[in-house]
Short mmCIF file of C-alpha atoms in Angstrom, two decimals:
data_model
loop_
_atom_site.label_atom_id
_atom_site.label_comp_id
_atom_site.label_asym_id
_atom_site.label_seq_id
_atom_site.Cartn_x
_atom_site.Cartn_y
_atom_site.Cartn_z
CA MET R 11 -5.84 0.48 -10.70
CA ALA R 12 -9.02 0.97 -8.62
CA VAL R 13 -9.37 4.71 -9.75
CA THR R 14 -9.36 3.52 -13.33
CA THR R 15 -12.19 1.10 -12.77
CA THR R 16 -14.23 3.84 -10.97
CA GLU R 17 -13.77 6.15 -13.84
CA THR R 18 -14.73 3.94 -16.74
CA HIS R 19 -18.13 4.10 -18.39
CA ASP R 20 -19.57 6.54 -15.61
CA HIS R 21 -22.98 6.86 -17.12
CA ASP R 22 -24.11 8.93 -14.09
CA ASP R 23 -22.37 11.96 -15.81
CA HIS R 24 -24.47 11.66 -18.80
CA GLY R 25 -27.82 11.19 -17.13
CA HIS R 26 -28.37 7.56 -17.68
CA GLY R 27 -29.19 6.72 -14.03
CA GLU R 28 -27.11 3.71 -13.39
CA SER R 29 -28.55 1.28 -10.69
CA SER R 30 -28.12 1.52 -7.13
CA ALA R 31 -26.70 -1.77 -6.46
CA PRO R 32 -24.32 -4.05 -8.28
CA GLY R 33 -26.71 -6.79 -8.95
CA ALA R 34 -29.04 -4.83 -11.00
CA GLU R 35 -29.05 -4.46 -14.78
CA ASN R 36 -27.50 -1.29 -16.34
CA PRO R 37 -29.94 0.34 -18.74
CA GLY R 38 -27.32 2.99 -19.63
CA GLY R 39 -26.34 1.20 -22.79
CA HIS R 40 -23.49 -0.82 -21.38
CA HIS R 41 -23.24 -4.37 -22.88
CA GLU R 42 -22.74 -5.83 -19.17
CA SER R 43 -24.77 -5.41 -15.97
CA ALA R 44 -23.28 -3.60 -13.02
CA PHE R 45 -23.00 -6.80 -11.24
CA ALA R 46 -20.93 -8.49 -13.98
CA ARG R 47 -18.57 -5.52 -14.17
CA ASP R 48 -18.22 -5.50 -10.47
CA GLN R 49 -17.32 -9.36 -10.51
CA LYS R 50 -14.80 -8.79 -13.13
CA GLU R 51 -13.30 -5.86 -11.52
CA ARG R 52 -12.91 -7.58 -8.10
CA LEU R 53 -11.37 -10.72 -9.88
CA MET R 54 -8.71 -8.36 -11.38
CA LEU R 55 -8.07 -6.78 -8.29
CA TRP R 56 -7.68 -10.04 -6.43
CA LEU R 57 -5.20 -11.32 -8.97
CA PHE R 58 -3.35 -8.04 -8.58
CA ILE R 59 -3.11 -8.50 -4.84
CA GLY R 60 -2.21 -12.18 -5.33
CA GLY R 61 0.81 -11.24 -7.32
CA ASP R 62 1.73 -8.59 -4.97
CA LEU R 63 1.48 -11.19 -2.03
CA VAL R 64 4.12 -13.30 -3.91
CA PHE R 65 6.48 -10.47 -4.08
CA LEU R 66 5.93 -9.81 -0.37
CA LEU R 67 6.66 -13.35 0.61
CA LEU R 68 9.78 -13.25 -1.41
CA GLU R 69 10.90 -10.07 0.32
CA VAL R 70 10.17 -11.71 3.81
CA PHE R 71 11.99 -14.94 2.59
CA ALA R 72 15.12 -12.81 1.57
CA TRP R 73 15.20 -11.05 4.85
CA PHE R 74 15.27 -14.20 6.88
CA TYR R 75 17.38 -16.19 4.53
CA LEU R 76 20.24 -13.49 4.38
CA ARG R 77 19.84 -12.93 8.08
CA THR R 78 20.34 -16.82 8.74
CA LEU R 79 23.03 -17.12 6.17
CA ASN R 80 24.95 -14.19 7.63
CA THR R 81 27.88 -14.63 5.07
CA HIS R 82 31.33 -13.61 6.72
CA GLY R 83 29.22 -11.99 9.40
CA LEU R 84 27.98 -9.34 6.97
CA TRP R 85 24.39 -9.43 7.93
CA ASN R 86 25.08 -6.31 10.05
CA ALA R 87 28.92 -6.60 10.30
CA ALA R 88 28.53 -7.74 13.91
CA ALA R 89 31.89 -9.68 13.41
CA CYS R 90 33.71 -6.62 12.00
CA THR R 91 36.34 -5.07 14.29
CA THR R 92 39.28 -2.72 13.98
CA ALA R 93 41.57 -5.71 14.28
CA LYS R 94 39.60 -7.91 11.75
CA PRO R 95 37.78 -5.33 9.46
CA CYS R 96 35.36 -6.29 6.88
CA THR R 97 34.66 -4.61 3.57
CA ASP R 98 31.53 -2.94 2.16
CA GLY R 99 30.21 -3.01 -1.32
CA LEU R 100 32.87 -0.58 -2.53
CA GLY R 101 35.85 -2.23 -0.73
CA ASN R 102 35.96 0.21 2.14
CA PRO R 103 36.63 -1.04 5.64
CA ILE R 104 33.86 -1.85 8.01
CA THR R 105 35.25 -1.81 11.79
CA ALA R 106 32.16 -1.75 13.77
CA PRO R 107 28.59 -3.27 13.68
CA VAL R 108 26.20 -1.52 11.36
CA ALA R 109 23.84 0.70 13.54
CA ARG R 110 20.17 -0.39 13.30
CA ALA R 111 17.47 1.80 12.05
CA SER R 112 15.11 3.48 14.49
CA ILE R 113 11.72 1.67 14.82
CA VAL R 114 9.87 4.74 15.56
CA HIS R 115 9.43 6.10 12.06
CA PRO R 116 8.32 2.72 10.41
CA LEU R 117 5.77 2.12 13.25
CA ILE R 118 4.22 5.69 12.74
CA ILE R 119 4.06 4.99 8.91
CA ALA R 120 2.37 1.74 9.44
CA GLY R 121 -0.10 3.37 11.92
CA LEU R 122 -0.85 6.28 9.46
CA VAL R 123 -1.42 3.61 6.72
CA ILE R 124 -3.83 1.30 8.91
CA VAL R 125 -5.70 4.65 9.83
CA SER R 126 -5.97 5.53 6.05
CA ALA R 127 -7.54 2.25 5.31
CA LEU R 128 -10.03 2.48 8.19
CA LEU R 129 -11.07 5.84 6.88
CA VAL R 130 -11.59 4.40 3.30
CA TRP R 131 -13.78 1.73 5.01
CA ALA R 132 -15.60 4.58 6.69
CA ALA R 133 -16.29 6.39 3.31
CA GLU R 134 -17.63 3.05 1.95
CA ARG R 135 -20.11 2.59 4.73
CA ALA R 136 -21.19 6.04 4.37
CA ALA R 137 -21.90 5.69 0.68
CA ALA R 138 -23.56 2.47 1.38
CA GLN R 139 -25.96 4.08 3.80
CA GLY R 140 -26.92 6.68 1.36
CA LYS R 141 -25.38 9.61 3.24
CA GLU R 142 -24.56 12.99 1.68
CA ARG R 143 -21.52 13.51 -0.37
CA GLY R 144 -19.83 15.39 2.43
CA ALA R 145 -20.05 12.41 4.66
CA ILE R 146 -18.27 10.27 2.09
CA ALA R 147 -15.65 13.00 0.97
CA ALA R 148 -14.54 13.70 4.60
CA PRO R 149 -13.13 10.30 5.52
CA ALA R 150 -11.75 9.87 1.87
CA GLY R 151 -9.93 13.23 2.27
CA LEU R 152 -8.58 12.24 5.67
CA ALA R 153 -7.28 9.06 4.35
CA LEU R 154 -5.49 10.87 1.68
CA VAL R 155 -3.95 13.13 4.13
CA CYS R 156 -2.68 10.18 6.30
CA MET R 157 -1.27 8.58 3.12
CA LEU R 158 0.66 11.69 2.28
CA GLY R 159 1.93 11.85 5.67
CA ALA R 160 3.07 8.36 5.60
CA ILE R 161 4.80 9.04 2.16
CA GLY R 162 6.37 12.12 3.55
CA LEU R 163 7.67 10.28 6.71
CA GLN R 164 9.07 7.48 4.58
CA ILE R 165 11.08 9.78 2.33
CA TYR R 166 12.33 11.53 5.44
CA GLN R 167 13.47 8.09 6.89
CA PHE R 168 15.77 7.71 3.74
CA GLN R 169 17.53 10.83 4.76
CA ILE R 170 18.18 9.90 8.39
CA LEU R 171 19.27 6.09 7.96
CA PRO R 172 22.60 5.41 9.77
CA PHE R 173 23.72 3.23 6.86
CA THR R 174 23.65 2.84 2.94
CA THR R 175 22.80 -0.03 0.92
CA ILE R 176 26.44 -1.06 0.60
CA ASP R 177 26.76 -1.74 4.45
CA GLY R 178 25.78 -5.24 4.52
CA SER R 179 22.80 -7.51 3.79
CA TYR R 180 20.68 -5.95 6.75
CA ALA R 181 21.15 -2.40 5.38
CA SER R 182 20.53 -3.22 1.60
CA VAL R 183 17.41 -5.40 2.22
CA TYR R 184 16.03 -2.72 4.85
CA GLU R 185 16.39 -0.08 2.23
CA TYR R 186 14.67 -2.31 -0.29
CA PHE R 187 11.79 -2.75 2.19
CA MET R 188 11.41 0.89 2.47
CA GLY R 189 11.54 1.41 -1.32
CA SER R 190 8.96 -1.12 -1.87
CA THR R 191 6.75 0.54 0.88
CA LEU R 192 7.16 3.94 -0.68
CA ALA R 193 6.14 2.66 -4.29
CA HIS R 194 2.98 1.08 -2.72
CA LEU R 195 2.04 4.25 -0.77
CA ILE R 196 2.46 6.60 -3.78
CA LEU R 197 0.21 4.09 -5.74
CA MET R 198 -2.37 4.23 -2.83
CA ALA R 199 -2.13 8.03 -2.71
CA PHE R 200 -3.14 8.39 -6.41
CA ILE R 201 -5.99 6.01 -5.83
CA LEU R 202 -7.01 8.11 -3.03
CA ILE R 203 -7.01 11.33 -4.86
CA GLY R 204 -9.41 9.84 -7.27
CA LEU R 205 -11.78 8.65 -4.59
CA TRP R 206 -11.76 11.95 -2.75
CA ASN R 207 -12.22 13.85 -5.94
CA ARG R 208 -15.22 11.75 -7.03
CA ALA R 209 -16.61 11.64 -3.49
CA ARG R 210 -16.82 15.49 -3.16
CA LYS R 211 -18.61 15.52 -6.56
CA GLY R 212 -21.38 13.13 -5.33
CA ARG R 213 -20.29 10.28 -7.65
CA TYR R 214 -20.81 7.60 -5.00
CA ALA R 215 -23.80 8.89 -3.04
CA GLY R 216 -26.55 6.28 -3.08
CA LYS R 217 -25.72 5.05 -6.47
CA THR R 218 -22.43 3.51 -7.03
CA TRP R 219 -21.13 3.05 -3.56
CA TYR R 220 -19.98 -0.53 -4.17
CA ARG R 221 -17.08 0.82 -6.31
CA ILE R 222 -15.47 2.09 -3.27
CA ARG R 223 -15.30 -1.58 -2.09
CA LEU R 224 -12.51 -2.15 -4.61
CA ILE R 225 -10.51 0.83 -3.20
CA ARG R 226 -11.30 -0.64 0.33
CA PHE R 227 -9.84 -4.04 -0.55
CA PHE R 228 -6.66 -2.53 -1.91
CA ALA R 229 -6.27 0.01 1.13
CA VAL R 230 -6.62 -2.90 3.46
CA TRP R 231 -3.98 -4.85 1.61
CA ILE R 232 -1.67 -2.03 1.57
CA ALA R 233 -1.88 -1.70 5.36
CA VAL R 234 -1.42 -5.40 5.82
CA SER R 235 1.68 -5.60 3.65
CA THR R 236 3.04 -2.52 5.13
CA ALA R 237 2.49 -3.76 8.69
CA VAL R 238 4.19 -7.20 7.86
CA LEU R 239 7.53 -5.39 6.36
CA VAL R 240 7.56 -3.01 9.37
CA ILE R 241 7.28 -5.84 11.97
CA VAL R 242 9.89 -7.84 10.22
CA ALA R 243 12.33 -5.07 9.67
CA SER R 244 11.76 -3.49 13.26
CA PHE R 245 11.70 -6.55 15.42
CA PHE R 246 13.67 -9.17 13.56
CA ALA R 247 16.88 -7.27 12.75
#
């Protein structure tokens, strides 16, 4: 979403000389000032994040609700034994507690996402200070690398989980957390591709740096939401 807003009406490409701050009027023929557009774009972003926050809270609620309910001991099959087997979602017997997922991979993923957000922040600061495009593109590119690393690790974790979604509530909600995280990381990666590509072309240097602020807001939100899911799934199983 943030990439789209930065691409729209880019008068710099056509030599109109857009203003260097969001508070100035835009003489490039746009019917709104840069300040007005920035305000609207931020409002739309906060509405999007607000909606995403609702889904995050529902995910966390589902985790703790099912963990507390623990119907027939099938949160993690702790009550299932050979003498008293439980059944999974396909009717197969479960005779032992479901193994917990490793906390190492989620913690590394959360760390990479947090570092990526900090690098986006660094790119914003460099642009705001009027530094050369290389000083903006470098942290943007590193942010993208970190995000791609997090995506790769999340996909890898899917391959090595010691359970499947039919092995009780813990297993199914855990994999839902992973899928939700992966979807957000992929979205963020596309946004970072746009940020890095525009930064290396000098689209932000000294002119429209405030547009990176939208990406920074979303990057920080992705980092926070990822960290919340990782903490819940890793330490409250």
